Short mmCIF file of C-alpha atoms in Angstrom, two decimals:
data_model
loop_
_atom_site.label_atom_id
_atom_site.label_comp_id
_atom_site.label_asym_id
_atom_site.label_seq_id
_atom_site.Cartn_x
_atom_site.Cartn_y
_atom_site.Cartn_z
CA MET U 1 -22.15 2.82 -54.23
CA LYS U 2 -24.33 5.83 -54.87
CA LYS U 3 -27.42 5.18 -56.97
CA ASP U 4 -26.84 8.25 -59.14
CA THR U 5 -24.25 6.42 -61.26
CA PHE U 6 -26.41 3.69 -62.73
CA GLU U 7 -30.00 4.54 -61.78
CA ALA U 8 -31.91 7.47 -63.24
CA GLN U 9 -33.19 10.21 -60.95
CA LYS U 10 -37.00 10.54 -60.94
CA PRO U 11 -38.22 14.07 -61.76
CA PHE U 12 -41.16 15.87 -60.26
CA ALA U 13 -44.38 15.05 -62.11
CA GLY U 14 -45.15 17.12 -65.17
CA GLU U 15 -41.78 18.86 -65.44
CA LYS U 16 -40.05 18.96 -68.81
CA LYS U 17 -36.85 20.77 -67.80
CA PRO U 18 -34.97 21.76 -64.64
CA SER U 19 -36.29 24.90 -63.02
CA MET U 20 -35.74 27.10 -59.99
CA ASN U 21 -39.55 27.35 -59.90
CA ARG U 22 -40.09 23.62 -59.35
CA ARG U 23 -42.06 22.76 -56.22
CA CYS U 24 -43.28 19.50 -54.73
CA VAL U 25 -46.87 19.05 -55.91
CA GLY U 26 -49.32 18.80 -53.01
CA HIS U 27 -46.80 19.68 -50.30
CA ASP U 28 -47.84 22.16 -47.58
CA TYR U 29 -45.02 24.69 -47.32
CA GLN U 30 -46.32 25.94 -43.96
CA GLU U 31 -45.92 22.66 -42.06
CA ARG U 32 -42.95 21.05 -40.27
CA GLN U 33 -40.31 20.00 -42.76
CA MET U 34 -36.58 20.15 -43.40
CA TYR U 35 -35.37 21.62 -46.70
CA MET U 36 -32.18 22.12 -48.66
CA ILE U 37 -32.41 25.47 -50.47
CA THR U 38 -30.35 26.56 -53.46
CA MET U 39 -30.25 30.13 -54.77
CA VAL U 40 -28.09 31.50 -57.58
CA THR U 41 -27.05 35.07 -58.24
CA GLU U 42 -28.51 37.00 -61.14
CA GLY U 43 -26.44 36.10 -64.20
CA ARG U 44 -24.33 33.73 -62.06
CA GLN U 45 -22.19 36.70 -61.02
CA LYS U 46 -19.45 35.74 -58.54
CA TYR U 47 -20.49 38.23 -55.86
CA PHE U 48 -19.89 36.19 -52.73
CA GLY U 49 -16.16 35.55 -52.81
CA GLU U 50 -13.64 33.10 -54.19
CA VAL U 51 -12.69 29.48 -53.53
CA VAL U 52 -9.06 29.17 -52.49
CA GLY U 53 -6.88 26.31 -51.28
CA ARG U 54 -5.37 23.12 -52.66
CA CYS U 55 -6.91 19.74 -53.50
CA ASP U 56 -3.95 17.86 -52.05
CA ALA U 57 -5.09 15.17 -49.60
CA THR U 58 -2.05 15.90 -47.42
CA VAL U 59 -2.92 19.54 -46.72
CA GLY U 60 -4.45 20.61 -43.43
CA LYS U 61 -7.96 21.97 -43.03
CA GLU U 62 -6.80 25.58 -43.33
CA GLU U 63 -5.20 24.92 -46.73
CA ALA U 64 -8.02 22.73 -48.06
CA PRO U 65 -10.39 24.34 -50.60
CA HIS U 66 -12.71 26.82 -48.93
CA ILE U 67 -14.42 30.08 -49.80
CA GLU U 68 -13.05 33.44 -48.76
CA LEU U 69 -16.13 35.65 -48.55
CA SER U 70 -16.36 39.11 -50.03
CA PRO U 71 -17.97 41.91 -47.98
CA LEU U 72 -21.24 41.18 -49.79
CA GLY U 73 -20.81 37.46 -49.14
CA ARG U 74 -20.39 38.13 -45.42
CA ALA U 75 -23.48 40.36 -45.44
CA VAL U 76 -25.56 37.65 -47.14
CA LYS U 77 -24.30 35.13 -44.59
CA ASP U 78 -25.41 37.45 -41.79
CA CYS U 79 -28.85 37.78 -43.42
CA TRP U 80 -29.18 34.01 -43.52
CA PHE U 81 -28.39 33.62 -39.84
CA SER U 82 -30.85 36.39 -38.97
CA ILE U 83 -33.80 34.44 -40.43
CA PRO U 84 -34.85 32.96 -37.03
CA HIS U 85 -35.11 36.48 -35.58
CA HIS U 86 -37.92 37.19 -38.05
CA TYR U 87 -39.34 33.65 -38.30
CA PRO U 88 -38.84 31.86 -34.94
CA ALA U 89 -40.24 28.57 -36.26
CA VAL U 90 -37.29 28.29 -38.65
CA LYS U 91 -34.15 26.57 -37.35
CA LEU U 92 -30.97 26.89 -39.40
CA ILE U 93 -28.94 23.71 -39.88
CA ALA U 94 -26.17 24.62 -42.33
CA LEU U 95 -25.04 27.10 -44.96
CA GLN U 96 -22.47 26.84 -47.74
CA MET U 97 -21.69 30.02 -49.64
CA MET U 98 -20.14 29.65 -53.08
CA PRO U 99 -18.97 32.41 -55.45
CA ASP U 100 -22.23 32.58 -57.43
CA HIS U 101 -24.74 30.63 -55.35
CA LEU U 102 -25.55 29.32 -51.91
CA HIS U 103 -26.90 26.11 -50.42
CA GLY U 104 -28.70 26.25 -47.08
CA ILE U 105 -30.41 23.65 -44.92
CA LEU U 106 -33.24 24.83 -42.70
CA TYR U 107 -35.90 23.21 -40.57
CA VAL U 108 -39.44 24.51 -40.21
CA SER U 109 -39.99 23.20 -36.69
CA LYS U 110 -43.73 23.88 -36.43
CA HIS U 111 -46.66 25.16 -38.45
CA MET U 112 -46.11 28.73 -39.69
CA ASP U 113 -48.70 31.35 -40.56
CA CYS U 114 -46.61 32.15 -43.62
CA THR U 115 -45.02 29.83 -46.21
CA LEU U 116 -41.43 28.89 -46.88
CA GLY U 117 -41.63 31.16 -49.91
CA ASP U 118 -42.48 34.10 -47.65
CA VAL U 119 -39.46 33.32 -45.46
CA LEU U 120 -37.09 33.26 -48.42
CA HIS U 121 -38.73 36.37 -49.89
CA GLY U 122 -37.85 38.19 -46.67
CA PHE U 123 -34.30 36.84 -46.79
CA LYS U 124 -33.86 38.09 -50.34
CA THR U 125 -35.23 41.51 -49.39
CA GLY U 126 -32.55 41.84 -46.70
CA CYS U 127 -29.85 40.67 -49.12
CA ASN U 128 -30.94 43.21 -51.72
CA LYS U 129 -30.64 45.97 -49.12
CA CYS U 130 -27.05 44.90 -48.45
CA PHE U 131 -26.41 44.74 -52.20
CA ARG U 132 -27.51 48.36 -52.62
CA GLN U 133 -25.36 49.49 -49.69
CA LEU U 134 -22.19 47.71 -50.81
CA MET U 135 -22.23 47.94 -54.59
CA PRO U 136 -21.55 51.11 -56.66
CA ILE U 137 -24.66 53.05 -57.68
CA GLU U 138 -23.75 52.86 -61.37
CA TYR U 139 -23.40 49.10 -61.19
CA ILE U 140 -26.75 48.72 -59.43
CA ALA U 141 -28.43 50.87 -62.09
CA ALA U 142 -26.98 48.70 -64.85
CA MET U 143 -28.04 45.53 -63.04
CA ARG U 144 -31.54 46.91 -62.51
CA GLN U 145 -31.89 47.60 -66.23
CA GLN U 146 -30.68 44.11 -67.07
CA THR U 147 -33.06 42.59 -64.53
CA GLU U 148 -36.00 44.52 -65.97
CA ARG U 149 -35.10 43.31 -69.46
CA ASN U 150 -34.96 39.73 -68.19
CA THR U 151 -38.25 40.23 -66.35
CA LYS U 152 -39.98 41.53 -69.46
CA ALA U 153 -38.58 38.71 -71.61
CA SER U 154 -39.55 35.95 -69.18
CA GLY U 155 -42.79 37.37 -67.81
CA GLN U 156 -41.34 36.99 -64.29
CA ARG U 157 -42.99 39.49 -61.89
CA ASP U 158 -40.48 39.17 -59.06
CA ARG U 159 -38.38 42.16 -60.11
CA GLU U 160 -37.26 43.02 -56.62
CA HIS U 161 -35.77 39.62 -56.07
CA GLY U 162 -34.02 39.48 -59.39
CA LEU U 163 -31.55 42.14 -58.23
CA LEU U 164 -28.94 40.16 -56.31
CA PHE U 165 -30.40 36.68 -56.71
CA ALA U 166 -32.03 35.26 -59.79
CA PRO U 167 -35.80 34.95 -59.30
CA ASN U 168 -37.04 32.05 -57.19
CA TYR U 169 -35.07 29.18 -55.67
CA ASN U 170 -34.82 25.40 -55.66
CA ASP U 171 -35.94 23.35 -52.65
CA LYS U 172 -35.44 19.70 -51.77
CA LEU U 173 -37.47 18.00 -49.02
CA LEU U 174 -35.97 15.68 -46.45
CA LEU U 175 -37.85 12.44 -47.06
CA ARG U 176 -35.69 9.49 -46.03
CA GLU U 177 -33.15 8.30 -43.50
CA GLY U 178 -29.58 9.28 -44.27
CA GLN U 179 -30.56 12.14 -46.55
CA LEU U 180 -29.53 14.85 -44.09
CA ASN U 181 -26.02 13.43 -43.74
CA ASN U 182 -25.76 13.32 -47.53
CA TRP U 183 -26.83 16.96 -47.71
CA LEU U 184 -24.33 18.03 -45.06
CA HIS U 185 -21.53 16.19 -46.86
CA TYR U 186 -22.56 17.76 -50.16
CA LEU U 187 -22.46 21.28 -48.71
CA ASP U 188 -19.14 20.69 -46.98
CA ASP U 189 -17.62 19.20 -50.14
CA ASN U 190 -18.73 21.98 -52.52
CA PRO U 191 -15.49 24.02 -52.41
CA ARG U 192 -13.38 20.91 -53.09
CA ARG U 193 -15.61 19.94 -55.99
CA LEU U 194 -15.29 23.40 -57.56
CA ALA U 195 -11.51 23.35 -57.12
CA ILE U 196 -11.30 19.93 -58.79
CA LYS U 197 -13.48 21.05 -61.70
CA ARG U 198 -11.12 23.97 -62.25
CA LEU U 199 -8.17 21.58 -62.36
CA HIS U 200 -9.90 19.24 -64.82
CA PRO U 201 -12.38 21.36 -66.82
CA ASP U 202 -12.47 18.94 -69.75
CA TYR U 203 -13.76 16.16 -67.49
CA PHE U 204 -16.84 18.14 -66.47
CA THR U 205 -17.95 19.82 -69.70
CA THR U 206 -21.56 18.89 -70.38
CA MET U 207 -22.14 20.55 -73.73
CA HIS U 208 -19.54 18.40 -75.47
CA TYR U 209 -20.69 16.45 -78.52
CA ARG U 210 -19.11 13.78 -80.66
CA ASP U 211 -20.42 11.78 -83.58
CA ILE U 212 -20.23 8.02 -83.03
CA ALA U 213 -21.41 6.21 -86.16
CA GLU U 214 -24.95 7.51 -86.83
CA TRP U 215 -25.37 8.93 -83.31
CA HIS U 216 -24.69 12.55 -82.32
CA CYS U 217 -23.76 11.94 -78.69
CA GLN U 218 -23.47 14.25 -75.72
CA LEU U 219 -20.50 13.49 -73.46
CA VAL U 220 -19.64 14.21 -69.84
CA GLY U 221 -16.34 13.03 -68.40
CA ASN U 222 -13.02 11.95 -69.84
CA SER U 223 -13.62 11.74 -73.60
CA PHE U 224 -10.07 10.42 -74.08
CA LEU U 225 -11.36 7.05 -72.89
CA LEU U 226 -12.83 6.67 -76.38
CA ASP U 227 -9.27 6.62 -77.76
CA ILE U 228 -8.22 3.53 -75.80
CA PRO U 229 -8.51 0.43 -78.03
CA ASP U 230 -8.84 -2.18 -75.25
CA MET U 231 -12.61 -2.17 -74.62
CA VAL U 232 -15.29 -4.72 -73.81
CA ALA U 233 -19.06 -4.42 -74.17
CA VAL U 234 -20.81 -5.40 -70.93
CA ILE U 235 -24.10 -6.73 -72.28
CA VAL U 236 -25.80 -9.59 -70.42
CA HIS U 237 -28.35 -11.50 -72.50
CA SER U 238 -31.26 -13.16 -70.74
CA ALA U 239 -30.32 -16.49 -72.33
CA TYR U 240 -27.01 -16.64 -70.47
CA THR U 241 -26.72 -19.42 -67.92
CA ASP U 242 -25.24 -18.64 -64.54
CA GLU U 243 -22.00 -20.30 -65.64
CA GLU U 244 -21.83 -18.27 -68.85
CA TYR U 245 -22.52 -15.04 -66.97
CA ALA U 246 -19.83 -15.82 -64.40
CA GLU U 247 -17.25 -16.43 -67.15
CA TYR U 248 -18.14 -13.26 -69.04
CA LYS U 249 -18.01 -11.28 -65.80
CA ARG U 250 -14.53 -12.66 -65.10
CA GLN U 251 -13.37 -11.62 -68.58
CA TRP U 252 -14.89 -8.14 -68.33
CA LEU U 253 -13.35 -7.42 -64.94
CA ALA U 254 -10.01 -8.76 -66.19
CA CYS U 255 -10.16 -6.10 -68.92
CA GLY U 256 -10.66 -3.44 -66.28
CA GLU U 257 -7.81 -4.85 -64.19
CA ARG U 258 -5.33 -4.51 -67.07
CA GLY U 259 -6.40 -0.91 -67.72
CA GLY U 260 -9.03 -1.46 -70.40
CA ILE U 261 -12.47 0.09 -70.62
CA LEU U 262 -15.81 -1.48 -69.64
CA VAL U 263 -18.61 -0.07 -71.81
CA SER U 264 -22.25 -0.60 -70.88
CA ALA U 265 -25.72 0.91 -70.76
CA ALA U 266 -26.18 -0.89 -67.41
CA ILE U 267 -29.79 -1.81 -68.20
CA SER U 268 -30.21 -5.25 -66.66
CA THR U 269 -29.59 -6.14 -63.03
CA ARG U 270 -26.52 -8.20 -63.95
CA GLU U 271 -25.08 -5.43 -66.11
CA LYS U 272 -25.48 -3.04 -63.18
CA GLU U 273 -23.78 -5.60 -60.95
CA VAL U 274 -20.72 -5.79 -63.20
CA MET U 275 -20.43 -2.02 -63.61
CA ARG U 276 -20.96 -1.53 -59.91
CA GLU U 277 -18.04 -3.81 -59.11
CA ALA U 278 -15.90 -2.15 -61.77
CA MET U 279 -16.60 1.26 -60.25
CA ASN U 280 -15.81 -0.02 -56.77
CA ARG U 281 -12.48 -1.40 -58.01
CA GLY U 282 -11.55 1.91 -59.63
CA TYR U 283 -11.64 0.64 -63.22
CA ARG U 284 -12.23 2.86 -66.24
CA ILE U 285 -15.82 2.98 -67.47
CA ILE U 286 -17.89 4.33 -70.34
CA LEU U 287 -21.54 4.48 -69.30
CA VAL U 288 -24.17 4.90 -72.01
CA ARG U 289 -27.26 6.69 -70.67
CA GLU U 290 -30.82 6.81 -71.95
CA ASN U 291 -31.25 10.40 -70.79
CA GLY U 292 -29.05 13.30 -71.80
CA PHE U 293 -27.63 16.04 -69.59
CA SER U 294 -29.22 19.29 -68.47
CA PRO U 295 -27.23 22.50 -69.14
CA LEU U 296 -26.25 22.74 -65.45
CA TYR U 297 -25.70 19.01 -64.95
CA LYS U 298 -22.97 18.15 -62.45
CA PRO U 299 -21.80 14.60 -61.75
CA ALA U 300 -22.59 13.67 -58.15
CA GLY U 301 -21.16 11.33 -55.55
CA GLU U 302 -18.86 8.66 -56.89
CA SER U 303 -19.49 9.84 -60.47
CA PHE U 304 -17.86 13.15 -59.59
CA ASP U 305 -14.82 11.43 -58.08
CA ALA U 306 -14.53 9.08 -61.05
CA CYS U 307 -14.70 12.02 -63.48
CA SER U 308 -12.07 13.95 -61.54
CA ASP U 309 -9.79 10.88 -61.71
CA GLY U 310 -10.41 10.55 -65.45
CA ARG U 311 -12.01 7.11 -64.98
CA LEU U 312 -15.52 7.84 -66.22
CA LEU U 313 -17.15 8.97 -69.43
CA GLN U 314 -20.94 9.26 -69.68
CA VAL U 315 -22.44 9.15 -73.17
CA SER U 316 -26.00 9.81 -74.29
CA PRO U 317 -27.32 9.67 -77.86
CA TRP U 318 -30.51 11.53 -76.92
CA GLU U 319 -31.34 14.95 -75.54
CA TYR U 320 -32.18 15.60 -71.91
CA HIS U 321 -35.75 15.32 -70.64
CA MET U 322 -37.53 15.32 -67.28
CA GLN U 323 -40.51 13.22 -68.24
CA ARG U 324 -41.42 10.00 -66.47
CA ARG U 325 -40.67 7.37 -69.05
CA THR U 326 -40.28 3.61 -69.12
CA ILE U 327 -37.49 2.74 -71.49
CA SER U 328 -38.74 0.61 -74.37
CA ARG U 329 -37.23 -2.62 -75.62
CA GLU U 330 -36.36 -0.85 -78.87
CA GLN U 331 -34.47 1.86 -76.97
CA CYS U 332 -32.62 -0.79 -74.95
CA LEU U 333 -31.54 -2.48 -78.17
CA MET U 334 -30.40 0.86 -79.59
CA LEU U 335 -28.34 1.65 -76.49
CA ASN U 336 -26.72 -1.76 -76.59
CA ARG U 337 -25.96 -1.27 -80.27
CA LEU U 338 -24.24 2.01 -79.38
CA VAL U 339 -22.27 0.16 -76.70
CA GLU U 340 -21.08 -2.37 -79.28
CA THR U 341 -20.28 0.40 -81.76
CA ILE U 342 -18.08 2.18 -79.21
CA THR U 343 -16.10 -1.00 -78.56
CA GLN U 344 -15.62 -1.46 -82.32
CA LEU U 345 -14.32 2.09 -82.98
CA HIS U 346 -10.66 1.10 -83.26
CA LYS U 347 -11.38 -2.10 -85.16
CA THR U 348 -13.02 -0.18 -88.00
CA ILE U 349 -10.31 2.45 -88.45
#
């Protein structure tokens, strides 16, 4: 089971919101390191092509979801693969083009005189040249005006690289064993994920709110799970004996087996254990989270698959943050009270 389902991601120190400007504090961007890079187009314009294909597990590779690149998409791809010609220390591992963004994995194989930022600055310069050659002059003029307005409003000086791509980029550092394989799978799976989200848009809408008792909650996933009356609150009190816990666990999983909903904030180790097993068995789950959802939040790993199957709803009563926080006992009690309130919805109607 992927940790993203029940364990909060730790943000970079000092950040309050997600940003394409975020960098790893204290890291030397000239030294040997492998990175996953993400860049988005200005205004999330779908310049690079379109995802086509079917999400049927029986289809062959040629019919599976994949991107058909536009002329500009092919030109940007060529620019990416030309990076080593200009920066020999950079080895390219993988690239996944999507309609309005790209993910690339590259390896700085030895110390460089320049930084990673310089490398990507050069890449963007080449892409902007292709953009000017392939797009109508009138369109480029309109885009340039829009970019200058955005630059003035944000104080961003990188005008040149706000033409095709939005300013800056996001980088992730390879830090642990198995991370590269996860990255490669993520890139390869991107077209399928987009195709599934198009089939089930309601299951992936982040800015979806619903009032539950006194809470104004943000929802991600299948909100129709709230309409199913057969629910149990998975809350494990510290006073439970091993025998009591085992009996409650049996009852909770039995609810999932008959098609009911397991609702939990998954705070304690034993609560995580129950929800972990429920997820592994393919049961339907409502997960109450301490943190909210960023505007571009996307379920990952098994959470994505559970959302696409309509088996998962994530609920948060509080807004998103990227601060390092230790959840308080009072907050834990509030989350558990929300869990109990959700399970009582149909009993109070």
